[in-house]
Amino acid sequence: MQINRFDFASLPVSPWRNGGGETREIVCQPAEGANFDWRASIATIAQDGPFSAFDGIDRSITLLEGDGVRLVGDGIDHRLAMPGEPFAFSGDVALQAQLLGGVSQDFNIMTRRGRWRATV
């Protein structure tokens, strides 16, 4: 197995369309296009607002730093407030994010349902 190291500051930054944060992609397969099979990233949540839905994708989010965020949507009401404690959910669900304090940063794993599965 090969380990690839990365520097957070050197990861490409993608601002969110709603202006509420940004994503730094660590790795994505396949590397090109929005129809990924799996993806690992670090997101910075800077303000309340909608989380993007990803149809057919299973998601796991883990707070890295900050006060955390409350995720609310169809059948989901979860406080992501403990660093290192992952929360798995369907990317099909459109969620609203409400900051529990200031800016938060989280680690995300997304996998295409039926092709890949991840445990965080």
XYZ file of C-alpha atoms in Angstrom:
120
model
C 0.000 0.000 0.000
C 1.274 3.462 -0.891
C 0.691 6.452 1.400
C 0.369 9.824 -0.280
C 0.899 12.815 1.962
C -0.655 16.189 1.287
C -0.427 19.705 2.618
C -3.838 21.216 3.448
C -2.737 24.659 2.248
C -1.811 23.273 -1.177
C -5.178 21.581 -1.840
C -7.273 23.322 -4.523
C -10.100 25.445 -3.064
C -13.632 25.289 -4.505
C -15.969 27.973 -3.109
C -19.555 26.811 -2.593
C -22.174 28.195 -4.978
C -24.198 29.543 -2.026
C -21.173 31.387 -0.613
C -21.444 29.562 2.719
C -18.118 27.801 2.631
C -15.484 26.050 0.583
C -14.225 22.551 -0.143
C -10.666 21.339 -0.501
C -10.625 18.046 -2.372
C -8.040 15.553 -1.146
C -8.725 12.836 -3.703
C -11.506 11.886 -6.110
C -11.991 8.814 -8.317
C -12.342 9.095 -11.193
C -10.366 12.309 -10.989
C -12.348 14.201 -13.628
C -15.969 15.263 -13.531
C -18.848 15.483 -11.104
C -19.815 11.807 -11.491
C -17.252 10.526 -9.008
C -17.347 7.030 -7.512
C -15.717 8.190 -4.281
C -14.246 11.372 -2.895
C -12.418 12.597 0.213
C -12.394 16.286 1.085
C -12.146 18.881 3.836
C -14.870 21.512 3.989
C -14.996 24.825 5.784
C -18.518 25.876 6.795
C -18.562 29.653 7.238
C -22.286 30.438 7.507
C -25.740 28.874 7.822
C -27.288 27.581 4.626
C -28.151 24.590 2.473
C -25.942 21.551 2.088
C -25.741 20.345 -1.504
C -27.639 17.131 -2.218
C -25.733 14.369 -4.053
C -28.165 11.836 -5.514
C -26.968 8.229 -5.247
C -24.148 9.143 -2.859
C -23.614 8.010 0.739
C -21.872 10.588 2.900
C -19.916 10.599 6.130
C -18.950 13.869 7.803
C -16.573 14.248 10.755
C -15.952 17.496 12.612
C -12.250 18.415 12.623
C -12.365 21.779 14.377
C -14.727 24.547 15.390
C -18.011 24.536 17.290
C -19.755 22.282 14.800
C -22.980 22.399 12.881
C -26.576 21.232 13.200
C -27.820 19.356 10.117
C -31.580 19.421 9.595
C -33.595 17.870 6.781
C -36.049 15.158 5.855
C -35.954 12.882 8.920
C -32.551 14.198 10.046
C -31.813 16.490 12.970
C -28.184 15.943 14.001
C -25.718 18.061 15.959
C -22.201 17.489 14.649
C -20.391 18.883 17.688
C -17.782 16.305 18.766
C -14.485 16.335 16.833
C -13.576 12.913 15.490
C -17.116 11.519 15.738
C -18.400 10.672 12.208
C -22.008 10.999 11.084
C -23.192 8.982 8.060
C -26.222 9.971 5.978
C -27.693 9.730 2.498
C -26.532 12.414 0.096
C -29.994 12.284 -1.493
C -31.362 14.337 1.406
C -31.199 18.112 1.097
C -30.035 19.421 4.471
C -29.849 22.825 6.073
C -26.700 23.575 8.075
C -26.826 25.817 11.123
C -23.502 26.736 12.729
C -23.336 26.050 16.462
C -20.873 28.921 16.879
C -18.149 30.147 14.554
C -16.623 28.648 11.419
C -16.274 24.845 11.424
C -14.113 22.493 9.434
C -15.006 18.895 8.622
C -13.662 15.809 6.863
C -15.970 14.261 4.258
C -16.088 10.881 2.576
C -18.583 10.371 -0.257
C -19.172 7.062 -2.042
C -21.413 6.126 -4.947
C -24.084 3.799 -3.530
C -23.908 0.296 -4.997
C -20.293 0.698 -6.161
C -18.321 1.668 -3.050
C -18.802 1.739 0.693
C -16.765 3.486 3.361
C -16.545 3.236 7.121
C -15.103 6.226 8.949
